[in-house]
Short mmCIF file of C-alpha atoms in Angstrom, two decimals:
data_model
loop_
_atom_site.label_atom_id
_atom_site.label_comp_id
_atom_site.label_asym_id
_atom_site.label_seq_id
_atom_site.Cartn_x
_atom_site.Cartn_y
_atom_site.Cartn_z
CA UNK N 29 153.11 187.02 -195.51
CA UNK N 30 155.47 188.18 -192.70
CA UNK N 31 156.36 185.79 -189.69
CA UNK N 32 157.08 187.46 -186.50
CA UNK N 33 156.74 188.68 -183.07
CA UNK N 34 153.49 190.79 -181.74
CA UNK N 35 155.83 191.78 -179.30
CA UNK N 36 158.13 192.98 -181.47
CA UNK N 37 156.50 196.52 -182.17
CA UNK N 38 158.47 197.04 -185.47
CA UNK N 39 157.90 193.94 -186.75
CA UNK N 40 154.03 194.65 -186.20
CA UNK N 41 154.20 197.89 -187.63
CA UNK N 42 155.99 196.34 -190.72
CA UNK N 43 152.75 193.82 -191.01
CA UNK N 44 149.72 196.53 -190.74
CA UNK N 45 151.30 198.94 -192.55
CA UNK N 46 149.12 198.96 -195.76
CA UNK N 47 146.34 197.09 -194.29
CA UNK N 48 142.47 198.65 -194.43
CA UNK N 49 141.66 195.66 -191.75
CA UNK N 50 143.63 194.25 -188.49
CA UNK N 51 142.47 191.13 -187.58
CA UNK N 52 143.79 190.14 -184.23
CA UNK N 53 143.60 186.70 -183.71
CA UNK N 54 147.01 186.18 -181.66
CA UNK N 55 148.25 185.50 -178.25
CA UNK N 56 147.96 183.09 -175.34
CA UNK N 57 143.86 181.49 -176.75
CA UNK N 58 143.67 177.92 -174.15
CA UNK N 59 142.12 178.73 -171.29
CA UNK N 60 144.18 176.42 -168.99
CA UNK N 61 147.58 177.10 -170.51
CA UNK N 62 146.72 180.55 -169.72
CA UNK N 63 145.50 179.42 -165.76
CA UNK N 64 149.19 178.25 -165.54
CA UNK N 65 151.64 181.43 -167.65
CA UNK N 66 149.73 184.68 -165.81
CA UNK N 67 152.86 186.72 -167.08
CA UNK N 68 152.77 184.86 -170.59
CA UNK N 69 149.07 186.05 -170.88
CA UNK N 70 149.61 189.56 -170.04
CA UNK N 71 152.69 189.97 -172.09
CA UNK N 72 150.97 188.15 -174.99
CA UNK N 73 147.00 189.10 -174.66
CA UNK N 74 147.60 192.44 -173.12
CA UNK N 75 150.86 193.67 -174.27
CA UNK N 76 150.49 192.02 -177.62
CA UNK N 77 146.96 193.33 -178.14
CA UNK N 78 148.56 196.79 -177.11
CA UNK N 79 151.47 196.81 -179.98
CA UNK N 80 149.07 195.50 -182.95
CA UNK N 81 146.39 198.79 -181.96
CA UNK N 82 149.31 201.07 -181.87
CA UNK N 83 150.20 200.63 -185.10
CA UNK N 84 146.86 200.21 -186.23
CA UNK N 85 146.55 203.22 -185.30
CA UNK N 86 149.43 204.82 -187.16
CA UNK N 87 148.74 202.80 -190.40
CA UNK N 88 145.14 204.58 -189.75
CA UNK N 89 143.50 201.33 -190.63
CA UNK N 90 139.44 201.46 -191.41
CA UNK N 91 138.83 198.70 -188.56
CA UNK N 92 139.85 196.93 -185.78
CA UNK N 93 138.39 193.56 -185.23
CA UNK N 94 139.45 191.44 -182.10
CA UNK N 95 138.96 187.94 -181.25
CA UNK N 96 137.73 187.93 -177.33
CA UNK N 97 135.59 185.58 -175.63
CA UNK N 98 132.08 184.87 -173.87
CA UNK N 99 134.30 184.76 -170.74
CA UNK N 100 134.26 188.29 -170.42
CA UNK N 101 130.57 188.03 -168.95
CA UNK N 102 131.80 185.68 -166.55
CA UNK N 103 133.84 185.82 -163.06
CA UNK N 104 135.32 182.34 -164.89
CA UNK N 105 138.06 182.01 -167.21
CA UNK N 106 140.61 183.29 -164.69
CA UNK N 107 143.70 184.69 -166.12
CA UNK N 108 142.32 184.51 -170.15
CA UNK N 109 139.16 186.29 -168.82
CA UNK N 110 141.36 189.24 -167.53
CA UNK N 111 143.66 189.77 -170.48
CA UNK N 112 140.59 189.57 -172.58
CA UNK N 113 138.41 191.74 -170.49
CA UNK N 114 141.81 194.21 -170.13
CA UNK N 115 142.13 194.26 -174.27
CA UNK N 116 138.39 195.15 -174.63
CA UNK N 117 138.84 198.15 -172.67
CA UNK N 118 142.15 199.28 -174.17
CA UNK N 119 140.34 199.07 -177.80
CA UNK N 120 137.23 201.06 -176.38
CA UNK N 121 139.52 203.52 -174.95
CA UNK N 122 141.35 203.60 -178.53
CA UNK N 123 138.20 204.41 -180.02
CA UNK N 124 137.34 207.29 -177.70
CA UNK N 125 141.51 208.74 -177.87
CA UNK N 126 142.20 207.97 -181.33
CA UNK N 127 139.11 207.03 -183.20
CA UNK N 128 139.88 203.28 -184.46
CA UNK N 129 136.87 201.69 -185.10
CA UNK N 130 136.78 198.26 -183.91
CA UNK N 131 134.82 194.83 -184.08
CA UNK N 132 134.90 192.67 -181.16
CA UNK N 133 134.35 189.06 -181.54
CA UNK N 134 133.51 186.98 -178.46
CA UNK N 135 133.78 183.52 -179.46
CA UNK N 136 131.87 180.63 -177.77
CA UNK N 137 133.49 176.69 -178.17
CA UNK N 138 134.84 176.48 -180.94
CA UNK N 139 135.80 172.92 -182.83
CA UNK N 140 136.62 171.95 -185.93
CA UNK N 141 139.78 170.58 -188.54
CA UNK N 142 142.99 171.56 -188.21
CA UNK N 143 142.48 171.56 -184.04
CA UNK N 144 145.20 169.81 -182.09
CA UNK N 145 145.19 168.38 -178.51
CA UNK N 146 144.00 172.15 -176.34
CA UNK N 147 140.93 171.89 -178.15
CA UNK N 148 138.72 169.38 -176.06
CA UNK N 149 136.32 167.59 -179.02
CA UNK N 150 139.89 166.67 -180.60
CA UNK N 151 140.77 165.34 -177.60
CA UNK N 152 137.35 163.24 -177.05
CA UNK N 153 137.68 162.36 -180.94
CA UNK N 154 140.99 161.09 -180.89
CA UNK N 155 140.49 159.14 -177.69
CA UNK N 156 137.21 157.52 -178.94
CA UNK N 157 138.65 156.30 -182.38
CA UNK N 158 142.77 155.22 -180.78
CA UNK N 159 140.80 153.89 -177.35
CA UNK N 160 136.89 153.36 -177.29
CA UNK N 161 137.18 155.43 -174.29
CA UNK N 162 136.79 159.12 -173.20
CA UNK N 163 138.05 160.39 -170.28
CA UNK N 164 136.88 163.95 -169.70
CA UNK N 165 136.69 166.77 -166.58
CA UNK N 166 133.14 167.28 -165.03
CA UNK N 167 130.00 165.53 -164.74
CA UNK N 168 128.48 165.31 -168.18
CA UNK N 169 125.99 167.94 -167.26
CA UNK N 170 127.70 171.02 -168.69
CA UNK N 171 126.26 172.67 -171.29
CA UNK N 172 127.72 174.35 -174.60
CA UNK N 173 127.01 176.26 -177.65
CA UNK N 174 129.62 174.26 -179.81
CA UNK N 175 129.89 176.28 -183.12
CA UNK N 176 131.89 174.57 -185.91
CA UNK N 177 135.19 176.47 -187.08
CA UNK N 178 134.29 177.19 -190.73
CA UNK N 179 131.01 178.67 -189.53
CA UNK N 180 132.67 180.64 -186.99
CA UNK N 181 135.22 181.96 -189.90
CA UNK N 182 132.22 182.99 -192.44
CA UNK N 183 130.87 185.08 -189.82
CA UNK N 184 133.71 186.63 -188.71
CA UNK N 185 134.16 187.89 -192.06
CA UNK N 186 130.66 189.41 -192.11
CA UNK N 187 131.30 191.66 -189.65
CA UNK N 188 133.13 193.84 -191.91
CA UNK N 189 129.41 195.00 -192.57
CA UNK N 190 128.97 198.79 -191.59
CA UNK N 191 126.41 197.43 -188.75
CA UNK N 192 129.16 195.98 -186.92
CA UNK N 193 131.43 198.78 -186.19
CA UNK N 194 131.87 199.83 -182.94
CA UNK N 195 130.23 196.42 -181.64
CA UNK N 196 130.53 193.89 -179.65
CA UNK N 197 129.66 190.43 -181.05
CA UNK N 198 128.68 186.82 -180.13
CA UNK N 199 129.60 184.10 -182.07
CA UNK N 200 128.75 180.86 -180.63
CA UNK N 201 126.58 177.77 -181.67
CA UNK N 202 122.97 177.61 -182.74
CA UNK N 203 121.99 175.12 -179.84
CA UNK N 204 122.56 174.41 -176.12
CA UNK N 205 124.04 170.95 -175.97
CA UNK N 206 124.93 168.76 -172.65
CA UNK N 207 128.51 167.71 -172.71
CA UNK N 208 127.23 164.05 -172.27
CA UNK N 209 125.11 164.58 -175.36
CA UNK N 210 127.73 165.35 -177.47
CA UNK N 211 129.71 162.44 -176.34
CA UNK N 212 127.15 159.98 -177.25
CA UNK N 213 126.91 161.59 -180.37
CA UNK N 214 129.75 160.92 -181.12
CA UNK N 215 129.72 156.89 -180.11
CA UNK N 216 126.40 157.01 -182.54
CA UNK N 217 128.28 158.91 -185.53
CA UNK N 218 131.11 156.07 -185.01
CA UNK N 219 128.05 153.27 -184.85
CA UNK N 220 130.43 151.34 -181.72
CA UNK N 221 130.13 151.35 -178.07
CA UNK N 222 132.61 154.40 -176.56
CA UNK N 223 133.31 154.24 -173.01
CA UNK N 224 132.70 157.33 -170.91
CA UNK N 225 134.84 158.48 -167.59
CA UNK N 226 133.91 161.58 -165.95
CA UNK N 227 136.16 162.68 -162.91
CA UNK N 228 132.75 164.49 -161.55
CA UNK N 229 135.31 167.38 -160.51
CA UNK N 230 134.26 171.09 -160.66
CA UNK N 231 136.80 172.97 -162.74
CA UNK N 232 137.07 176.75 -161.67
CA UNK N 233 138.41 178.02 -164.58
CA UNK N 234 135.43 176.72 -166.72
CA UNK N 235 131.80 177.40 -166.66
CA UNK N 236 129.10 174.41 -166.20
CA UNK N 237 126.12 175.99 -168.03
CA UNK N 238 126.49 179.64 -168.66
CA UNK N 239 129.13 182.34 -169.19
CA UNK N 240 126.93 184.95 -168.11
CA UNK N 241 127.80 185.41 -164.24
CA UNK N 242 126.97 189.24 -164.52
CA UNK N 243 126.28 192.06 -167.59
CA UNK N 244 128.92 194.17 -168.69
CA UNK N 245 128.64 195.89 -172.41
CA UNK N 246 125.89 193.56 -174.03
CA UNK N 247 126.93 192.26 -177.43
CA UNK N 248 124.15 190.75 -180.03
CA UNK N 249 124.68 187.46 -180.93
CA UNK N 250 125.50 186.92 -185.00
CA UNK N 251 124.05 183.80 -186.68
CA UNK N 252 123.49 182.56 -190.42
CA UNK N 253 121.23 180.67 -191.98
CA UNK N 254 123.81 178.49 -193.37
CA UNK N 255 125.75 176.41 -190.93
CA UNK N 256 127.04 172.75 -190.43
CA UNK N 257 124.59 170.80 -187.32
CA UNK N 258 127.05 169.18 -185.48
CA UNK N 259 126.83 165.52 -186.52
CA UNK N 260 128.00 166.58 -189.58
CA UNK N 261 130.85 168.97 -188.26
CA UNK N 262 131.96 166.24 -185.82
CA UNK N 263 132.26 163.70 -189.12
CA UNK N 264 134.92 165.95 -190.56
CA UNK N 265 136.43 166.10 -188.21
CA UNK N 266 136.90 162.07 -187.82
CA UNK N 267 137.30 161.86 -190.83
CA UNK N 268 140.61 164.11 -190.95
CA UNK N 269 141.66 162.45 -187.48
CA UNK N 270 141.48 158.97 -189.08
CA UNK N 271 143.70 159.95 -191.88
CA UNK N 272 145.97 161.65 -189.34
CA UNK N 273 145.62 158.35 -187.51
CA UNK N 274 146.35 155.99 -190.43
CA UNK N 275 149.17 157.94 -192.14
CA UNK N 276 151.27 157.66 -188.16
CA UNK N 277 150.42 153.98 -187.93
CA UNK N 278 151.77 153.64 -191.66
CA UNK N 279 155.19 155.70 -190.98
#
């Protein structure tokens, strides 16, 4: 395992060099930290994404596979959209100069253990079991296809399949869920009352009940047979949170 910069081109080369597959999952990947570091996001999403298919390139890797976002279909997602929409093209464009074959992954909401406070189910998690109480952006009406980390991990492993080269592919949840749904879901899973604030704001970063504001490149959406429903994927998750929870409270 090397530790380093994406950035730092040598460094990079020094960590593909060898490799038959470049995952890129690095860079600037919250939404709203990204709405607030524009030059961050280039530098990181952009720039970043740049160094890692150079030397892809000149390791003459077998495939490229990149973790993007269902933002691209959408005139949401402000400054993440762009560097993600800007790193599609310069991996298409790679393909056509250079011939690097590449796997796209647009990833819907994702949740899951090991998330910390950016993801927003670990923050409604950890407010429900410290507070009773959830205090989240919107109205309760927006709608999601939450797909559980480990699921989303299996799958992006499958596309190493010769059908996915030279795709672009959705991985997202199984089900359209309201976010007011999933809260209550949550109050049932912890069988106690949890008290739910919504600031009924619009947020203009984030879409209320679809990504897709227009069509670029269509990608097909991947699914499995085998996958955790979401009661069961939100337990887990409580389940590591309490521990988290307990072992803090016992110093």
């Amino acid at each position: 395992m090397q530790v380093g910069d994406i950035l730092d081109f040598e460094k990079v080369l020094s960590a593909v060099k060898g490799s038959d597959y470049v995952y890129n999952f690095a860079g600037i990947a919250d939404l709203d930290d990204a709405t607030t570091k524009p030059l961050d996001t280039i530098h990181l999403n952009i720039v970043g994404n740049a160094n890692i298919l150079e030397a892809s390139r000149l390791a003459s890797i077998k495939r490229y596979i990149y973790a993007s976002t269902i933002y691209v279909y959408s005139q949401k997602g402000g400054f993440y959209r762009c560097s993600k929409q800007a790193s599609e093209l310069y991996i298409e464009e790679y393909r056509r100069r250079f011939g690097l074959n590449f796997t796209i992954l647009r990833y819907g909401t994702l949740y899951g253990q090991r998330a910390d406070h950016k993801n927003s189910i670990f923050r409604y998690l950890k407010q429900a079991l410290e507070k009773g109480r959830i205090k989240c952006t919107g109205t309760g009406d927006e709608v999601r296809e939450y797909i559980y980390v480990k699921d989303a991990a299996r799958l992006s492993l499958d596309v190493l399949d010769k059908q996915f080269e030279d795709s672009h592919v959705i991985i997202s949840g199984y089900h359209a869920m309201k976010l007011s749904d999933m809260l209550k879901m949550i109050g049932e899973i912890l069988n106690k009352e949890i008290k739910i604030d919504y600031d009924n704001k619009e947020n203009f970063n984030h879409y209320i009940y679809t990504p897709y504001s227009y069509s670029p490149r269509i990608g097909h959406k991947l699914v499995s047979d085998r996958y955790l429903d979401m009661g069961q994927g939100l337990l887990e998750c409580i389940q590591e949170m309490d521990r988290i929870i307990h072992n803090q409270e016992n110093g």
